[in-house]
Amino acid sequence: MKKIAVLTSGGDAPGMNAAVRAVVRSSQYFGCEVLGVNFGYRGLIEGDFKPMGHLDVSGIIQRGGTILKSARSEKFREKEGRAIAAQNLRNEGVDALVAIGGDGTFRGGTLLSQEQGINVVGVPGTIDNDLIGTDETIGYDTALNTAMEAIDKIRDTADAHERLFLVEVMGRDAGFIALETGIACGAELIILPEALKNIKDIKQSLRDILKEKSRSTLVVVSEGDETGGAIKLSSELEEDFGKYDMRVCILGHVQRGGSPTAHDRVLASRLGYEAVHAIHNGMSEVMVGVISNEVKITPIAETFGIIKKINFELYELAKILR
Ligand code: ATP
């Protein structure tokens, strides 16, 4: 192992910088060079590379976003694009690639390894937490805390006017953020892609909740193709719940930004190191994760082949405690 490339891809997540820093510094520890790839797979195809050393990753552990930038690349979805990317890496003398991203990034990385013989190790970096093989993905904890702080503020104003608030959080296909922020904020109702998506059931639950006297009613809604998110939901509720002072707030991209929490910085540091360690041990097509505070290596294909389930016990708990 002489040279490792590292990229960040897909949606950015707080803690990606801490992971890049760990990859660069761990590579130095193992005595190999690092090539940073700008703009994810797009940069791989365009040969947008830069050598990275100790100082290049200094002062970034606390920064959100990604200094390597991120992008989505349609060309990389085609075999031709991946062949160009692999040739660019070979031209630079790169032995292996650390891909920091989500399930799409890992699908692409797997094909790069299988078709082109480039060793690829994945580091889970996505706020959605929708990857098996790790209890939490890098960025998830920060996104949770950001959403929680915002919802706490909404609660104050909702209380002042006894309003019914629908707050939309990120998570198109997975309700991890909605579930845990819902619990952390004491939401009266939580609507997830995995549960309570039928409008009849939602209305019934809301009726039951509104029967009880409360200072305000907070509904945390996962953005989602099935529920259509908070705006569509509010229009569907208008007819039956029009007498309530209903408001909608979409938290949106604030959930992606901000300084990573201590938890995300430590997780990213650990996983960045473990990715390099795995490459050092000759591994490829694996993802590094942490389960029950222990490092776990998972075949990368499983991470996008198996759906990570939400904890339904937590969902029931939220109903008991509301
Ligand atoms: P997030 O979970 O935050 O959205 P992600 O890694 O899943 O992150 P995607 O946009 O799905 O984000 O994937 C990132 C990039 O990976 C895509 O732009 C594309 O270049 C590549 N990719 C995704 N799916 C595939 C695939 N099936 N085959 C080849 N490349 C893929």
XYZ file of C-alpha atoms and ligand atoms in Angstrom:
353
model
C 0.000 0.000 0.000
C 1.602 3.223 -1.166
C -1.136 5.665 -2.057
C -4.761 6.001 -0.954
C -7.400 8.255 -2.485
C -10.222 9.674 -0.368
C -13.493 11.299 -1.418
C -16.795 12.463 0.060
C -19.909 11.750 -1.976
C -23.696 12.077 -1.949
C -25.347 14.329 0.618
C -22.827 16.064 2.869
C -22.879 15.279 6.563
C -21.272 17.008 9.564
C -18.220 14.980 10.564
C -17.085 14.217 7.016
C -14.138 16.570 7.572
C -13.165 14.755 10.742
C -13.217 11.503 8.738
C -11.033 12.982 5.964
C -8.597 14.227 8.603
C -8.438 10.770 10.162
C -7.854 9.110 6.775
C -5.000 11.489 5.961
C -3.288 11.231 9.335
C -3.781 7.462 9.677
C -2.320 6.978 6.201
C 0.754 8.875 7.305
C 0.904 6.637 10.343
C 0.905 3.583 8.051
C 3.490 5.261 5.831
C 1.471 5.948 2.715
C 0.523 8.999 0.666
C -2.983 10.406 0.297
C -4.690 11.919 -2.687
C -7.804 13.963 -1.961
C -10.510 13.800 -4.641
C -12.663 16.910 -5.018
C -16.412 16.597 -5.738
C -16.808 12.851 -5.157
C -17.130 10.549 -8.168
C -17.359 13.517 -10.515
C -13.841 14.529 -9.460
C -12.670 10.962 -9.888
C -13.765 11.039 -13.537
C -12.360 14.541 -14.085
C -9.069 13.766 -12.339
C -9.689 16.562 -9.825
C -7.063 15.411 -7.330
C -4.798 17.030 -4.753
C -2.091 15.520 -2.553
C -2.968 15.874 1.120
C -0.673 16.024 4.093
C -0.853 16.679 7.806
C -1.375 20.445 7.526
C -4.044 20.191 4.823
C -6.392 18.680 7.384
C -5.433 20.921 10.247
C -8.274 22.941 11.822
C -11.090 21.065 10.067
C -12.256 18.606 12.719
C -14.822 21.117 13.996
C -16.112 22.224 10.593
C -19.358 21.056 8.999
C -19.676 20.395 5.266
C -16.709 18.817 3.513
C -13.466 20.451 2.425
C -13.321 17.886 -0.402
C -16.772 19.040 -1.590
C -19.421 16.583 -2.649
C -21.392 15.972 -5.809
C -23.727 13.548 -7.503
C -22.374 12.096 -10.747
C -24.564 10.568 -13.445
C -21.502 9.590 -15.485
C -20.219 7.397 -12.696
C -23.422 5.349 -12.893
C -22.188 4.147 -16.309
C -19.452 1.574 -16.761
C -17.612 3.901 -19.117
C -17.421 6.621 -16.463
C -16.138 4.182 -13.885
C -13.443 2.945 -16.305
C -12.191 6.538 -16.748
C -12.216 7.028 -12.980
C -10.205 3.847 -12.413
C -7.687 4.785 -15.097
C -7.212 8.195 -13.485
C -6.486 6.484 -10.178
C -4.045 4.040 -11.793
C -2.267 6.932 -13.514
C -1.704 8.476 -10.086
C -0.437 5.190 -8.657
C -3.359 4.878 -6.256
C -3.850 1.438 -4.688
C -7.135 1.952 -2.892
C -10.039 4.339 -2.382
C -11.793 5.402 0.817
C -15.342 6.461 -0.093
C -17.167 8.474 2.559
C -20.898 8.622 1.841
C -24.195 6.783 1.852
C -25.703 3.764 0.135
C -25.467 5.235 -3.378
C -21.789 5.974 -2.855
C -21.275 2.381 -1.752
C -23.138 0.978 -4.771
C -20.850 2.964 -7.051
C -17.754 1.983 -5.075
C -18.654 -1.698 -5.262
C -18.903 -1.527 -9.048
C -15.566 0.287 -9.236
C -13.969 -2.523 -7.268
C -15.687 -5.384 -9.124
C -15.222 -4.038 -12.647
C -11.934 -2.209 -12.327
C -10.091 -3.973 -9.518
C -9.689 -0.837 -7.376
C -9.822 -1.657 -3.664
C -12.660 0.299 -2.082
C -13.477 0.731 1.595
C -16.602 2.611 2.649
C -17.035 4.979 5.589
C -20.701 5.634 6.477
C -21.286 9.373 6.174
C -24.928 10.386 5.911
C -27.297 12.205 8.242
C -30.036 9.666 7.479
C -28.497 6.802 9.520
C -29.996 4.373 6.995
C -27.047 1.960 6.720
C -26.709 -1.381 8.434
C -23.282 -2.346 9.772
C -23.075 0.603 12.148
C -25.274 1.790 14.987
C -24.929 5.340 13.737
C -23.607 6.986 10.604
C -21.372 10.045 10.689
C -23.524 13.184 10.774
C -26.618 11.591 12.245
C -26.004 12.737 15.820
C -25.322 16.314 14.736
C -28.440 16.400 12.566
C -30.491 15.068 15.473
C -29.195 17.740 17.803
C -29.691 20.494 15.251
C -33.269 19.400 14.642
C -33.901 19.091 18.378
C -32.661 22.598 19.106
C -34.824 24.042 16.332
C -37.902 22.142 17.468
C -37.377 23.266 21.070
C -37.618 26.842 19.807
C -40.741 26.038 17.837
C -42.240 24.518 20.975
C -41.822 27.822 22.836
C -43.805 29.766 20.278
C -46.316 26.935 19.809
C -46.969 26.967 23.566
C -47.462 30.730 23.607
C -50.349 30.453 21.138
C -51.526 26.905 21.880
C -50.837 26.035 18.273
C -50.783 22.785 16.354
C -47.375 22.625 14.642
C -46.284 20.237 11.907
C -42.485 20.193 11.766
C -40.852 18.405 8.855
C -37.423 16.838 9.335
C -35.176 15.072 6.826
C -35.422 11.348 6.061
C -37.138 10.567 2.784
C -37.030 6.788 3.098
C -35.970 6.364 6.707
C -37.493 7.821 9.857
C -34.488 7.740 12.196
C -34.223 11.520 12.531
C -37.972 11.980 13.000
C -38.224 9.206 15.577
C -35.374 10.313 17.799
C -35.978 14.065 17.575
C -39.648 13.362 18.194
C -38.765 11.601 21.430
C -36.135 14.164 22.407
C -38.610 17.024 21.922
C -41.594 15.281 23.496
C -43.592 15.417 20.263
C -47.241 14.490 20.611
C -47.161 12.598 17.294
C -44.393 11.225 15.061
C -45.017 10.365 11.404
C -42.420 8.177 9.708
C -42.031 6.415 6.369
C -42.028 3.163 8.381
C -45.120 3.879 10.502
C -48.309 5.905 10.551
C -48.340 7.007 6.947
C -52.005 6.349 6.261
C -53.978 9.604 6.456
C -56.988 7.946 8.139
C -54.765 6.657 10.955
C -52.990 9.992 11.251
C -56.301 11.825 11.631
C -57.520 9.364 14.247
C -54.300 9.673 16.261
C -54.489 13.446 16.085
C -58.129 13.459 17.203
C -57.203 11.351 20.229
C -54.337 13.674 21.091
C -56.341 16.859 20.671
C -59.065 15.555 23.010
C -56.582 15.990 25.840
C -55.826 19.468 27.079
C -52.293 20.516 26.203
C -50.293 23.712 25.873
C -49.475 22.972 22.260
C -49.381 20.029 19.881
C -46.224 19.168 18.051
C -46.215 16.709 15.173
C -42.810 15.674 13.809
C -43.152 14.554 10.196
C -40.466 12.821 8.179
C -40.171 14.257 4.681
C -41.209 11.324 2.567
C -42.509 10.206 -0.735
C -45.454 8.424 0.855
C -46.689 11.020 3.326
C -45.658 13.848 1.015
C -44.221 15.719 3.987
C -45.679 18.429 6.204
C -47.161 20.705 3.519
C -49.202 17.970 1.879
C -50.213 16.672 5.281
C -51.387 20.091 6.444
C -53.639 20.459 3.407
C -55.100 17.029 4.068
C -55.733 17.926 7.699
C -57.234 21.345 6.942
C -60.769 20.098 6.438
C -61.050 18.175 9.722
C -58.707 20.237 11.872
C -59.263 23.713 10.444
C -60.451 25.079 13.763
C -56.993 24.578 15.239
C -54.325 27.220 14.741
C -52.145 25.019 12.523
C -48.652 25.976 11.326
C -46.034 24.214 9.233
C -42.262 24.483 9.550
C -39.801 22.673 7.292
C -36.367 22.479 8.890
C -34.652 21.594 5.593
C -30.932 22.032 5.055
C -30.130 23.509 8.457
C -30.075 19.853 9.502
C -27.073 19.181 7.263
C -24.911 22.053 8.417
C -23.132 23.079 11.570
C -20.233 21.994 13.651
C -20.259 18.241 14.296
C -21.059 17.042 17.813
C -18.337 15.408 19.911
C -19.989 12.066 19.174
C -19.722 12.557 15.409
C -16.122 13.787 15.631
C -15.067 10.748 17.613
C -17.016 8.350 15.377
C -15.541 9.913 12.240
C -12.020 9.810 13.687
C -12.405 6.152 14.575
C -13.885 5.147 11.245
C -11.378 7.132 9.181
C -8.581 5.288 10.944
C -10.322 1.911 10.603
C -10.813 2.409 6.863
C -7.082 2.899 6.362
C -6.366 -0.002 8.690
C -8.688 -2.220 6.625
C -6.906 -1.219 3.422
C -3.568 -1.861 5.120
C -4.843 -5.391 5.833
C -5.691 -5.903 2.157
C -9.467 -5.575 2.491
C -11.820 -4.297 -0.184
C -15.579 -3.978 -0.695
C -16.186 -3.559 3.022
C -17.649 -0.801 5.167
C -16.273 0.081 8.564
C -18.762 0.794 11.339
C -19.228 0.797 15.082
C -21.746 -1.505 16.750
C -22.109 -1.503 20.549
C -18.923 0.564 20.743
C -16.889 -2.035 18.822
C -15.511 -1.634 15.337
C -17.267 -3.867 12.811
C -16.343 -4.663 9.241
C -19.353 -5.401 7.003
C -19.354 -6.555 3.362
C -20.277 -3.359 1.584
C -22.973 -5.003 -0.567
C -24.948 -5.786 2.590
C -25.103 -2.120 3.509
C -27.270 -1.304 0.514
C -28.843 -4.763 0.146
C -30.422 -4.907 3.598
C -32.763 -2.227 4.923
C -31.927 -0.920 8.391
C -35.006 -1.049 10.578
C -36.050 1.636 13.011
C -36.457 0.634 16.642
C -40.196 0.127 17.068
C -39.762 -0.042 20.845
C -38.746 3.611 20.690
C -41.792 4.356 18.580
C -44.051 2.765 21.208
C -42.178 4.626 23.946
C -42.914 7.925 22.245
C -46.633 7.107 22.360
C -46.503 6.233 26.054
C -44.626 9.386 27.016
C -46.430 11.966 24.934
P -27.044 10.166 0.849
O -27.530 8.958 1.615
O -26.609 11.237 1.760
O -27.975 10.615 -0.207
P -25.583 8.663 -1.098
O -24.176 8.188 -1.131
O -26.650 7.606 -1.008
O -25.686 9.702 0.092
P -26.301 9.192 -3.856
O -26.575 10.468 -4.551
O -27.357 8.162 -3.852
O -25.859 9.590 -2.357
O -24.988 8.535 -4.477
C -23.803 9.294 -4.648
C -23.192 8.983 -6.004
O -22.865 7.581 -6.058
C -24.112 9.196 -7.192
O -24.116 10.546 -7.626
C -23.502 8.289 -8.246
O -22.390 8.893 -8.861
C -23.014 7.114 -7.392
N -24.023 6.027 -7.431
C -25.178 5.963 -6.773
N -25.866 4.835 -7.079
C -25.105 4.193 -8.009
C -25.257 2.971 -8.742
N -26.326 2.214 -8.594
N -24.280 2.642 -9.613
C -23.184 3.416 -9.770
N -22.985 4.568 -9.109
C -23.922 4.955 -8.228
